[in-house]
Short mmCIF file of C-alpha atoms and ligand atoms in Angstrom, two decimals:
data_model
loop_
_atom_site.label_atom_id
_atom_site.label_comp_id
_atom_site.label_asym_id
_atom_site.label_seq_id
_atom_site.Cartn_x
_atom_site.Cartn_y
_atom_site.Cartn_z
CA MET S 1147 -83.43 294.29 -42.03
CA PRO S 1148 -83.26 290.89 -43.70
CA PHE S 1149 -85.92 289.33 -41.45
CA PRO S 1150 -88.50 292.06 -40.97
CA HIS S 1151 -91.30 289.88 -39.66
CA ARG S 1152 -89.85 289.79 -36.19
CA SER S 1153 -87.78 292.08 -34.00
CA LEU S 1154 -84.77 290.10 -33.03
CA PRO S 1155 -82.57 290.35 -30.00
CA THR S 1156 -78.95 290.84 -30.95
CA PHE S 1157 -76.47 288.25 -29.94
CA ARG S 1158 -75.01 290.64 -27.40
CA ASP S 1159 -78.38 291.06 -25.65
CA ILE S 1160 -78.39 287.46 -24.60
CA PHE S 1161 -74.93 286.00 -24.71
CA GLY S 1162 -74.14 286.88 -21.14
CA ARG S 1163 -76.71 284.43 -19.86
CA TRP S 1164 -74.66 281.26 -19.88
CA GLY S 1165 -73.42 281.68 -16.32
CA LEU S 1166 -77.00 282.07 -15.15
CA ILE S 1167 -78.20 278.97 -16.96
CA LEU S 1168 -75.40 276.90 -15.48
CA ALA S 1169 -76.14 278.19 -12.05
CA LEU S 1170 -79.74 277.11 -12.44
CA ALA S 1171 -78.95 273.79 -14.03
CA ILE S 1172 -76.27 272.49 -11.78
CA VAL S 1173 -77.24 270.95 -8.55
CA ALA S 1174 -75.74 272.34 -5.37
CA GLY S 1175 -72.95 270.14 -4.14
CA SER S 1176 -71.44 269.38 -7.53
CA GLY S 1177 -68.29 271.17 -6.52
CA CYS S 1178 -67.24 274.76 -6.92
CA GLY S 1179 -69.48 275.26 -9.96
CA GLY S 1180 -66.50 276.28 -12.06
CA GLY S 1181 -64.65 273.51 -13.71
CA GLY S 1182 -65.62 274.58 -17.20
CA GLY S 1183 -62.62 276.51 -18.40
CA ASP S 1184 -59.35 274.70 -18.04
CA GLY S 1185 -57.33 277.80 -17.27
CA SER S 1186 -55.08 277.21 -20.27
CA GLY S 1187 -56.47 280.18 -22.19
CA ALA S 1188 -58.42 280.32 -25.43
CA LEU S 1189 -56.84 279.25 -28.71
CA ASP S 1190 -56.49 281.86 -31.42
CA GLU S 1191 -58.24 281.50 -34.76
CA THR S 1192 -55.33 279.80 -36.51
CA ALA S 1193 -54.91 277.27 -33.75
CA VAL S 1194 -58.63 276.41 -33.80
CA ARG S 1195 -58.44 276.02 -37.59
CA GLN S 1196 -55.58 273.56 -37.19
CA LEU S 1197 -57.14 271.63 -34.33
CA LEU S 1198 -60.48 271.19 -36.13
CA ARG S 1199 -58.86 270.78 -39.58
CA ILE S 1200 -60.97 273.52 -41.17
CA PRO S 1201 -60.08 273.86 -44.87
CA ALA S 1202 -59.34 277.23 -46.47
CA HIS S 1203 -62.77 277.60 -48.10
CA MET S 1204 -64.49 277.64 -44.68
CA ALA S 1205 -64.37 280.10 -41.80
CA VAL S 1206 -63.43 278.98 -38.30
CA PRO S 1207 -66.46 278.41 -36.05
CA ALA S 1208 -67.09 280.58 -33.01
CA VAL S 1209 -65.74 279.24 -29.71
CA PRO S 1210 -66.83 280.91 -26.47
CA GLU S 1211 -64.18 282.16 -24.05
CA PHE S 1212 -65.84 280.26 -21.21
CA ASN S 1213 -65.13 276.92 -22.90
CA PRO S 1214 -61.80 276.99 -24.76
CA ILE S 1215 -61.54 274.03 -27.12
CA THR S 1216 -58.75 271.45 -26.69
CA ALA S 1217 -57.99 268.03 -28.17
CA GLU S 1218 -58.41 266.51 -24.69
CA LYS S 1219 -61.90 267.93 -24.20
CA ILE S 1220 -62.90 266.69 -27.65
CA GLU S 1221 -61.68 263.19 -26.79
CA LEU S 1222 -63.50 263.14 -23.45
CA GLY S 1223 -66.63 264.43 -25.20
CA ARG S 1224 -66.38 261.70 -27.83
CA HIS S 1225 -66.39 259.02 -25.15
CA LEU S 1226 -69.33 260.59 -23.33
CA PHE S 1227 -71.28 260.99 -26.59
CA TYR S 1228 -71.20 257.24 -27.16
CA ASP S 1229 -71.62 256.13 -23.52
CA LYS S 1230 -75.01 254.83 -22.42
CA ARG S 1231 -74.06 255.38 -18.80
CA LEU S 1232 -74.93 259.02 -19.48
CA SER S 1233 -78.63 258.13 -19.39
CA ALA S 1234 -80.35 257.54 -16.07
CA ASN S 1235 -81.51 254.01 -16.97
CA GLY S 1236 -78.40 253.14 -19.00
CA THR S 1237 -80.29 252.52 -22.24
CA GLN S 1238 -79.32 255.53 -24.35
CA SER S 1239 -76.42 257.75 -25.27
CA CYS S 1240 -76.38 260.84 -27.45
CA GLU S 1241 -75.59 258.48 -30.30
CA SER S 1242 -78.95 256.73 -29.88
CA CYS S 1243 -80.52 259.69 -31.69
CA HIS S 1244 -77.46 260.93 -33.58
CA HIS S 1245 -75.80 258.17 -35.70
CA GLN S 1246 -72.61 259.08 -37.53
CA SER S 1247 -73.60 257.13 -40.67
CA LEU S 1248 -76.74 259.31 -40.93
CA ALA S 1249 -74.77 262.55 -40.44
CA PHE S 1250 -75.74 262.32 -36.75
CA THR S 1251 -79.50 262.05 -37.24
CA ASP S 1252 -81.49 258.91 -36.34
CA GLY S 1253 -83.65 258.17 -39.38
CA ALA S 1254 -86.84 258.27 -37.28
CA VAL S 1255 -89.76 260.57 -37.97
CA ARG S 1256 -89.51 261.74 -34.37
CA SER S 1257 -86.92 260.62 -31.84
CA VAL S 1258 -87.73 258.34 -28.91
CA GLY S 1259 -86.12 259.04 -25.53
CA SER S 1260 -84.61 256.63 -23.01
CA THR S 1261 -87.91 256.00 -21.24
CA GLY S 1262 -89.87 255.53 -24.47
CA VAL S 1263 -91.35 259.01 -24.67
CA VAL S 1264 -91.68 260.27 -28.25
CA HIS S 1265 -89.92 263.60 -28.72
CA PRO S 1266 -92.08 266.16 -30.56
CA ARG S 1267 -89.28 266.70 -33.06
CA ASN S 1268 -87.07 265.07 -35.67
CA SER S 1269 -83.41 264.60 -34.68
CA GLN S 1270 -81.04 267.15 -36.16
CA GLY S 1271 -77.79 266.50 -38.00
CA LEU S 1272 -74.71 267.68 -36.12
CA GLY S 1273 -72.22 268.22 -38.98
CA ASN S 1274 -71.21 271.90 -38.94
CA ALA S 1275 -74.05 272.62 -36.49
CA MET S 1276 -71.63 274.83 -34.55
CA TYR S 1277 -71.98 277.51 -37.25
CA ASN S 1278 -75.70 277.97 -36.59
CA ALA S 1279 -76.62 281.31 -35.03
CA SER S 1280 -79.11 279.61 -32.72
CA PHE S 1281 -79.73 275.99 -31.80
CA THR S 1282 -82.56 273.45 -32.12
CA TRP S 1283 -85.31 273.71 -34.69
CA SER S 1284 -86.71 276.80 -33.04
CA ASN S 1285 -85.18 278.63 -30.11
CA ASP S 1286 -83.76 282.14 -30.30
CA THR S 1287 -82.32 282.02 -26.78
CA PHE S 1288 -79.94 279.10 -27.39
CA VAL S 1289 -76.99 280.97 -28.88
CA TRP S 1290 -74.16 278.66 -27.84
CA LEU S 1291 -74.03 274.91 -28.36
CA GLU S 1292 -73.56 274.65 -24.60
CA ASP S 1293 -77.07 276.08 -24.13
CA GLN S 1294 -78.54 273.22 -26.15
CA ILE S 1295 -76.48 270.29 -24.96
CA VAL S 1296 -77.59 270.55 -21.35
CA VAL S 1297 -81.16 269.91 -22.54
CA PRO S 1298 -81.01 266.25 -23.72
CA ILE S 1299 -79.16 265.35 -20.53
CA ILE S 1300 -81.42 266.86 -17.87
CA SER S 1301 -84.77 267.46 -19.55
CA ASP S 1302 -87.78 265.78 -18.00
CA ASN S 1303 -90.23 266.89 -20.70
CA PRO S 1304 -89.64 265.16 -22.98
CA VAL S 1305 -87.24 262.75 -21.27
CA GLU S 1306 -84.18 262.12 -23.45
CA LEU S 1307 -81.31 260.86 -21.27
CA GLY S 1308 -83.36 261.52 -18.14
CA VAL S 1309 -80.59 262.72 -15.81
CA THR S 1310 -83.00 264.58 -13.56
CA ASP S 1311 -82.03 266.05 -10.17
CA ASN S 1312 -82.77 262.92 -8.15
CA VAL S 1313 -80.44 260.66 -10.17
CA ARG S 1314 -77.72 263.14 -11.07
CA ALA S 1315 -75.27 262.27 -8.28
CA GLU S 1316 -75.53 258.58 -9.11
CA VAL S 1317 -74.92 259.18 -12.82
CA LEU S 1318 -71.88 261.38 -12.11
CA SER S 1319 -70.44 258.73 -9.80
CA ARG S 1320 -70.49 256.18 -12.66
CA PHE S 1321 -67.82 258.25 -14.38
CA GLU S 1322 -66.00 259.32 -11.22
CA THR S 1323 -65.22 255.72 -10.25
CA ASP S 1324 -64.10 254.59 -13.73
CA PRO S 1325 -60.30 254.72 -14.22
CA LEU S 1326 -60.65 255.47 -17.96
CA TYR S 1327 -62.77 258.53 -17.22
CA GLN S 1328 -60.56 259.58 -14.31
CA SER S 1329 -57.71 260.02 -16.76
CA LEU S 1330 -59.88 261.53 -19.51
CA PHE S 1331 -61.34 264.13 -17.12
CA ALA S 1332 -57.91 264.90 -15.65
CA ALA S 1333 -56.47 265.46 -19.13
CA ALA S 1334 -59.41 267.60 -20.26
CA PHE S 1335 -59.55 269.75 -17.11
CA PRO S 1336 -55.96 269.75 -15.85
CA ASN S 1337 -56.27 272.74 -13.53
CA ASP S 1338 -59.36 271.55 -11.72
CA ASP S 1339 -59.58 268.70 -9.26
CA ALA S 1340 -63.29 269.06 -8.41
CA GLY S 1341 -63.97 265.64 -9.95
CA VAL S 1342 -66.76 264.91 -12.39
CA THR S 1343 -69.37 267.66 -12.67
CA LEU S 1344 -72.29 268.15 -15.02
CA ASN S 1345 -70.61 271.35 -16.11
CA LYS S 1346 -67.50 269.49 -17.28
CA ILE S 1347 -69.61 266.87 -19.06
CA ILE S 1348 -71.46 269.59 -20.97
CA PHE S 1349 -68.26 271.44 -21.88
CA ALA S 1350 -66.59 268.25 -23.15
CA LEU S 1351 -69.65 267.06 -25.12
CA THR S 1352 -69.94 270.51 -26.66
CA SER S 1353 -66.26 270.48 -27.62
CA PHE S 1354 -66.84 267.17 -29.41
CA CYS S 1355 -69.92 268.50 -31.21
CA ARG S 1356 -67.98 271.65 -32.13
CA ALA S 1357 -65.34 269.43 -33.75
CA LEU S 1358 -67.86 267.69 -36.06
CA VAL S 1359 -66.64 269.48 -39.17
CA THR S 1360 -68.05 268.33 -42.50
CA SER S 1361 -66.03 269.87 -45.33
CA ASN S 1362 -65.31 267.28 -48.00
CA SER S 1363 -68.49 266.92 -50.09
CA PRO S 1364 -68.40 267.37 -53.87
CA TYR S 1365 -69.92 270.82 -53.25
CA ASP S 1366 -66.96 271.67 -51.00
CA ARG S 1367 -64.61 270.58 -53.72
CA LEU S 1368 -66.42 272.90 -56.13
CA LEU S 1369 -66.06 275.80 -53.67
CA ALA S 1370 -62.39 274.93 -53.24
CA GLY S 1371 -61.89 275.41 -56.98
CA GLU S 1372 -62.38 271.93 -58.48
CA ASP S 1373 -64.55 272.77 -61.50
CA SER S 1374 -65.47 269.17 -62.31
CA ALA S 1375 -66.58 268.27 -58.76
CA LEU S 1376 -70.31 268.37 -59.64
CA THR S 1377 -72.04 266.57 -62.50
CA ALA S 1378 -73.78 268.60 -65.21
CA ARG S 1379 -77.15 267.76 -63.66
CA GLN S 1380 -75.96 268.81 -60.19
CA LEU S 1381 -74.77 272.13 -61.63
CA ASP S 1382 -78.22 272.61 -63.21
CA GLY S 1383 -79.72 271.93 -59.79
CA LEU S 1384 -77.39 274.46 -58.15
CA ARG S 1385 -78.47 277.10 -60.67
CA LEU S 1386 -82.15 276.39 -59.99
CA PHE S 1387 -81.52 276.40 -56.23
CA ASN S 1388 -80.02 279.88 -56.57
CA SER S 1389 -82.69 281.16 -58.96
CA GLU S 1390 -85.42 283.70 -58.21
CA ARG S 1391 -87.95 281.10 -59.37
CA PHE S 1392 -87.04 278.44 -56.82
CA GLU S 1393 -86.01 280.97 -54.11
CA CYS S 1394 -84.15 278.36 -52.03
CA PHE S 1395 -81.03 280.47 -51.57
CA HIS S 1396 -82.85 283.28 -49.76
CA CYS S 1397 -83.06 281.04 -46.70
CA HIS S 1398 -80.47 278.37 -47.52
CA SER S 1399 -77.24 280.18 -48.44
CA GLY S 1400 -73.61 280.25 -47.32
CA ILE S 1401 -71.30 277.43 -46.44
CA ASN S 1402 -74.01 275.35 -44.70
CA LEU S 1403 -76.90 276.37 -46.92
CA THR S 1404 -78.67 278.23 -44.13
CA VAL S 1405 -78.90 281.93 -43.31
CA SER S 1406 -78.68 281.03 -39.61
CA TYR S 1407 -74.94 281.52 -39.34
CA ARG S 1408 -72.09 282.84 -37.31
CA ASP S 1409 -68.36 282.16 -37.11
CA PHE S 1410 -65.24 283.09 -35.19
CA ASN S 1411 -65.17 286.64 -36.60
CA SER S 1412 -68.88 287.45 -36.73
CA ASP S 1413 -69.76 290.80 -35.23
CA PRO S 1414 -72.20 290.07 -32.38
CA GLU S 1415 -74.16 293.19 -33.36
CA THR S 1416 -74.96 291.85 -36.80
CA VAL S 1417 -75.69 288.19 -36.06
CA THR S 1418 -79.41 287.58 -36.61
CA PHE S 1419 -81.71 284.72 -35.70
CA PRO S 1420 -83.84 283.89 -38.73
CA PHE S 1421 -87.00 281.79 -38.41
CA PHE S 1422 -89.61 281.19 -41.09
CA ASN S 1423 -93.07 279.74 -41.47
CA ASN S 1424 -92.91 277.35 -44.42
CA GLY S 1425 -96.63 276.72 -44.87
CA LEU S 1426 -96.43 273.12 -43.71
CA TYR S 1427 -99.73 273.46 -41.84
CA ASN S 1428 -102.71 275.77 -41.61
CA ILE S 1429 -105.09 273.95 -39.32
CA GLY S 1430 -108.66 275.08 -39.88
CA GLY S 1431 -107.36 278.06 -41.86
CA SER S 1432 -106.31 279.83 -38.66
CA GLY S 1433 -102.54 279.70 -39.27
CA ASP S 1434 -102.08 277.06 -36.58
CA TYR S 1435 -99.50 274.29 -36.59
CA PRO S 1436 -100.24 271.14 -34.51
CA ILE S 1437 -100.81 272.27 -30.94
CA HIS S 1438 -97.89 270.37 -29.41
CA ASP S 1439 -95.35 272.16 -31.59
CA GLN S 1440 -95.96 275.62 -32.94
CA GLY S 1441 -92.27 276.48 -33.21
CA LEU S 1442 -91.08 279.77 -31.75
CA PHE S 1443 -94.58 280.44 -30.42
CA ASN S 1444 -93.98 277.72 -27.81
CA LEU S 1445 -91.37 280.04 -26.25
CA THR S 1446 -92.75 283.49 -26.92
CA ALA S 1447 -96.53 282.94 -26.78
CA ASP S 1448 -96.78 285.57 -29.52
CA PRO S 1449 -99.45 284.36 -32.00
CA ALA S 1450 -97.40 285.84 -34.87
CA ASP S 1451 -94.62 283.33 -34.05
CA ARG S 1452 -96.75 280.27 -34.85
CA GLY S 1453 -94.99 277.96 -37.29
CA LEU S 1454 -91.62 279.73 -37.14
CA PHE S 1455 -88.65 277.36 -37.47
CA ARG S 1456 -84.96 277.82 -38.18
CA PRO S 1457 -83.92 277.17 -41.79
CA GLN S 1458 -82.09 273.89 -41.51
CA SER S 1459 -78.55 273.41 -42.78
CA LEU S 1460 -78.66 271.23 -45.89
CA ARG S 1461 -75.27 269.60 -45.26
CA ASN S 1462 -75.52 265.82 -45.84
CA VAL S 1463 -79.27 266.26 -46.33
CA ALA S 1464 -79.50 263.22 -48.63
CA VAL S 1465 -78.82 260.94 -45.63
CA THR S 1466 -80.94 262.77 -43.01
CA ALA S 1467 -84.48 261.76 -44.07
CA PRO S 1468 -87.24 262.19 -43.04
CA TYR S 1469 -87.42 265.97 -43.26
CA MET S 1470 -88.68 269.06 -41.43
CA HIS S 1471 -88.97 269.69 -37.69
CA ASP S 1472 -91.49 266.89 -37.27
CA GLY S 1473 -90.15 264.51 -39.92
CA SER S 1474 -93.40 264.91 -41.81
CA ILE S 1475 -91.90 264.85 -45.33
CA ALA S 1476 -90.31 261.56 -46.38
CA THR S 1477 -88.16 262.40 -49.41
CA LEU S 1478 -86.26 265.30 -50.99
CA GLU S 1479 -88.52 265.13 -54.07
CA GLU S 1480 -91.52 265.71 -51.83
CA VAL S 1481 -89.76 268.59 -50.06
CA ILE S 1482 -89.25 270.35 -53.40
CA ARG S 1483 -92.83 269.67 -54.47
CA HIS S 1484 -93.98 271.17 -51.17
CA TYR S 1485 -92.09 274.37 -52.00
CA ALA S 1486 -93.32 274.28 -55.62
CA ARG S 1487 -96.91 274.15 -54.38
CA GLY S 1488 -96.20 277.06 -52.02
CA GLY S 1489 -97.39 275.16 -48.95
CA ARG S 1490 -98.77 271.75 -48.03
CA LEU S 1491 -102.39 270.71 -48.44
CA ILE S 1492 -103.64 268.30 -45.78
CA GLU S 1493 -107.11 267.22 -46.78
CA ASN S 1494 -108.30 265.10 -43.85
CA GLY S 1495 -107.75 264.47 -40.18
CA PRO S 1496 -106.91 266.66 -37.22
CA ASN S 1497 -104.28 268.66 -39.14
CA ALA S 1498 -106.46 269.40 -42.18
CA GLY S 1499 -105.86 272.74 -43.83
CA ASP S 1500 -104.13 274.37 -46.80
CA GLY S 1501 -100.62 275.52 -45.85
CA ARG S 1502 -100.43 277.60 -49.01
CA LEU S 1503 -102.98 279.94 -47.44
CA ASN S 1504 -101.31 280.13 -44.01
CA PRO S 1505 -101.50 283.84 -43.11
CA LEU S 1506 -98.13 283.63 -41.31
CA LYS S 1507 -96.27 281.95 -44.16
CA SER S 1508 -93.04 283.58 -45.35
CA GLY S 1509 -93.46 285.77 -48.45
CA LEU S 1510 -90.58 283.80 -49.98
CA ILE S 1511 -92.69 280.62 -50.15
CA ARG S 1512 -94.74 281.62 -53.18
CA GLY S 1513 -94.83 278.43 -55.19
CA PHE S 1514 -93.42 277.93 -58.68
CA GLN S 1515 -93.69 275.77 -61.80
CA ALA S 1516 -91.11 273.00 -61.99
CA THR S 1517 -90.72 270.11 -64.44
CA ASP S 1518 -89.85 266.62 -63.19
CA GLU S 1519 -86.41 267.07 -64.71
CA GLU S 1520 -85.88 270.31 -62.75
CA VAL S 1521 -86.96 268.70 -59.48
CA ALA S 1522 -84.56 265.82 -60.18
CA ALA S 1523 -81.75 268.29 -60.85
CA VAL S 1524 -82.25 270.05 -57.51
CA VAL S 1525 -82.32 266.67 -55.76
CA ALA S 1526 -79.07 265.79 -57.54
CA PHE S 1527 -77.54 269.04 -56.32
CA LEU S 1528 -78.65 268.32 -52.75
CA LYS S 1529 -76.90 264.95 -53.02
CA SER S 1530 -73.65 266.78 -53.83
CA LEU S 1531 -73.74 268.01 -50.21
CA THR S 1532 -73.02 264.50 -48.88
CA ASP S 1533 -69.53 264.17 -47.38
CA GLU S 1534 -68.72 260.46 -47.32
CA THR S 1535 -65.55 260.95 -45.28
CA PHE S 1536 -67.56 262.68 -42.52
CA LEU S 1537 -69.92 259.70 -42.26
CA THR S 1538 -67.04 257.33 -41.51
CA ASP S 1539 -64.30 259.57 -40.07
CA PRO S 1540 -62.69 257.57 -37.23
CA ARG S 1541 -62.17 260.80 -35.24
CA PHE S 1542 -65.94 261.02 -34.80
CA SER S 1543 -66.70 257.33 -34.37
CA ASN S 1544 -67.52 255.21 -31.34
CA PRO S 1545 -64.31 254.93 -29.26
CA PHE S 1546 -65.56 251.79 -27.48
CA GLN S 1547 -65.63 249.72 -30.69
C1 HEC W 1435 -84.01 261.06 -27.60
C2 HEC W 1435 -83.22 261.43 -28.75
C3 HEC W 1435 -82.05 262.39 -28.52
C4 HEC W 1435 -81.01 262.22 -27.66
C5 HEC W 1435 -80.76 261.11 -26.66
C6 HEC W 1435 -80.11 263.34 -27.90
N1 HEC W 1435 -80.63 264.14 -28.90
FE1 HEC W 1435 -79.77 265.78 -29.67
N2 HEC W 1435 -81.47 266.23 -30.67
C7 HEC W 1435 -82.58 265.43 -30.70
C8 HEC W 1435 -83.70 266.17 -31.28
C9 HEC W 1435 -85.11 265.66 -31.47
C10 HEC W 1435 -83.20 267.46 -31.59
C11 HEC W 1435 -84.02 268.66 -32.05
C12 HEC W 1435 -84.45 269.34 -30.74
C13 HEC W 1435 -85.41 270.51 -30.86
O1 HEC W 1435 -85.56 271.09 -31.91
O2 HEC W 1435 -86.02 270.85 -29.83
C14 HEC W 1435 -81.79 267.46 -31.20
C15 HEC W 1435 -80.93 268.55 -31.35
C16 HEC W 1435 -79.59 268.54 -30.99
C17 HEC W 1435 -78.65 269.61 -31.24
C18 HEC W 1435 -78.95 270.92 -31.94
C19 HEC W 1435 -78.41 270.94 -33.35
C20 HEC W 1435 -78.70 272.22 -34.08
O3 HEC W 1435 -78.38 272.30 -35.27
O4 HEC W 1435 -79.23 273.17 -33.48
C21 HEC W 1435 -77.45 269.22 -30.71
C22 HEC W 1435 -76.16 270.01 -30.72
C23 HEC W 1435 -77.65 267.93 -30.11
N3 HEC W 1435 -78.96 267.53 -30.32
C24 HEC W 1435 -76.67 267.21 -29.44
C25 HEC W 1435 -76.95 266.14 -28.59
C26 HEC W 1435 -76.04 265.61 -27.59
C27 HEC W 1435 -74.62 266.10 -27.33
C28 HEC W 1435 -76.69 264.61 -26.95
C29 HEC W 1435 -76.23 263.80 -25.74
C30 HEC W 1435 -75.99 264.57 -24.54
C31 HEC W 1435 -78.01 264.49 -27.57
N4 HEC W 1435 -78.13 265.44 -28.54
C32 HEC W 1435 -78.94 263.55 -27.22
C33 HEC W 1435 -82.67 264.14 -30.25
C34 HEC W 1435 -81.81 263.61 -29.28
C1 HEC W 1436 -88.52 281.23 -46.47
C2 HEC W 1436 -87.29 280.52 -46.24
C3 HEC W 1436 -87.06 279.22 -46.99
C4 HEC W 1436 -87.05 279.01 -48.35
C5 HEC W 1436 -87.31 280.01 -49.45
C6 HEC W 1436 -86.70 277.62 -48.53
N1 HEC W 1436 -86.54 277.02 -47.32
FE1 HEC W 1436 -86.05 275.09 -47.00
N2 HEC W 1436 -86.36 275.33 -44.99
C7 HEC W 1436 -86.70 276.52 -44.39
C8 HEC W 1436 -87.11 276.26 -43.03
C9 HEC W 1436 -87.57 277.30 -42.02
C10 HEC W 1436 -87.03 274.86 -42.84
C11 HEC W 1436 -87.48 274.09 -41.60
C12 HEC W 1436 -89.00 274.15 -41.62
C13 HEC W 1436 -89.69 273.25 -40.62
O1 HEC W 1436 -89.14 272.25 -40.18
O2 HEC W 1436 -90.87 273.57 -40.28
C14 HEC W 1436 -86.55 274.32 -44.10
C15 HEC W 1436 -86.30 272.98 -44.34
C16 HEC W 1436 -85.81 272.47 -45.54
C17 HEC W 1436 -85.40 271.10 -45.74
C18 HEC W 1436 -85.47 269.99 -44.69
C19 HEC W 1436 -84.15 269.88 -43.98
C20 HEC W 1436 -84.15 268.80 -42.93
O3 HEC W 1436 -83.05 268.43 -42.50
O4 HEC W 1436 -85.20 268.34 -42.51
C21 HEC W 1436 -84.97 270.99 -47.03
C22 HEC W 1436 -84.43 269.75 -47.70
C23 HEC W 1436 -85.11 272.30 -47.64
N3 HEC W 1436 -85.63 273.17 -46.71
C24 HEC W 1436 -84.80 272.59 -48.96
C25 HEC W 1436 -85.21 273.75 -49.59
C26 HEC W 1436 -85.21 273.93 -51.03
C27 HEC W 1436 -84.71 272.90 -52.04
C28 HEC W 1436 -85.75 275.15 -51.26
C29 HEC W 1436 -86.07 275.81 -52.60
C30 HEC W 1436 -87.03 275.07 -53.40
C31 HEC W 1436 -86.04 275.75 -49.96
N4 HEC W 1436 -85.71 274.85 -48.99
C32 HEC W 1436 -86.59 277.01 -49.77
C33 HEC W 1436 -86.69 277.76 -44.98
C34 HEC W 1436 -86.76 277.97 -46.36
#
């Protein structure tokens, strides 16, 4: 068992739940409740590879049978992603917290929702997010992107787009009466005339997010066989990253530099949901993280789950500062020094405590000696994960500009 600290449900245990979640989420009267699949049948692996332009050095991401991916759904999703009419008060779109130029993060320590409420967490990058085994910083029940994407739309705590039950019909009608969206919805869901439903919005937005492939960084070029893609210093950093001294690779490995991973051909029985306590906090020596966000514990109420978060993908990490689930580390240098210390010391204030001594900390966060030059080399390697084409690719940009 690679992650022995926690007994994990297998993917198969929980992946049948999507229908139930939709049934709960979607208000009665939004039509027949179907309207997700388009009846045209799922694409095979080769067709998905072509549609999403996945290069040979990467596997094809998983696509659920209940939401076959098509170019038309991606295009509808792209419009919705950038459309502020998707928030109840018309002030925010998904893009408000996920800017393309920042690899779809927002640069804030913690995101602010459409009504001004501060989200407990730092916005996550969306490039290659579809390969994660589970979604958000810490949730082992969100196993499809669809599970996650309903949340920013309808959540009332914290409010993001704020499309709560009482305003949902009005928000849907904004799209139903717009000729542009009438044709986009008709093209995306050709065998369904139930109009605009929340279900269709979620399936289209998810198709767009599933298409956010980042695959052209210098590191990709190295993997694809271009020996000179990384500088000498970046190669030194890669070696340190993969060394038993630095330990990074135990949690950040594979094509997205995270062990939270699955793709088109993953066996559901072997997909695992890794979460680790990184020793960021140890309030009062009790193992606690700040009370408003204790990671997986917030869902499970198991005290052993305090501080457990998903190892983040490091794709484009040089442009996604600040770092960690609460944005509490400002730079990559400081991230590496945190690991080198083996946990963070907070000397004063409500969060005071020595994270190095957190009793729930992963055994892989042991601390290590590192020279300034070595830290700089690892930072240089992390910068080789930036894919400039992804940050400006017109396929992922705002269609209204
Ligand atoms: C108010 C800011 C905000 C808005 C608006 C917002 N997000 Fe997010 N997004 C976040 C934050 C914060 C997280 C991390 C959530 C968590 O860990 O609980 C996140 C996480 C995600 C993830 C999970 C990524 C992963 O790797 O697991 C996806 C996908 C996502 N958002 C897509 C969207 C889409 C699509 C929309 C529009 C419907 C949207 N977001 C609107 C702030 C926002
Ligand atoms: C025990 C597993 C583990 C090890 C070892 C590990 N990490 Fe992490 N990493 C994580 C987890 C979990 C998070 C998210 C933690 C959080 O937000 O509380 C994370 C977050 C990060 C982030 C922030 C990403 C973001 O978008 O905010 C960076 C950068 C990072 N790690 C780099 C490294 C480097 C470099 C090393 C080696 C020195 C390393 N990690 C070692 C598990 C690990």
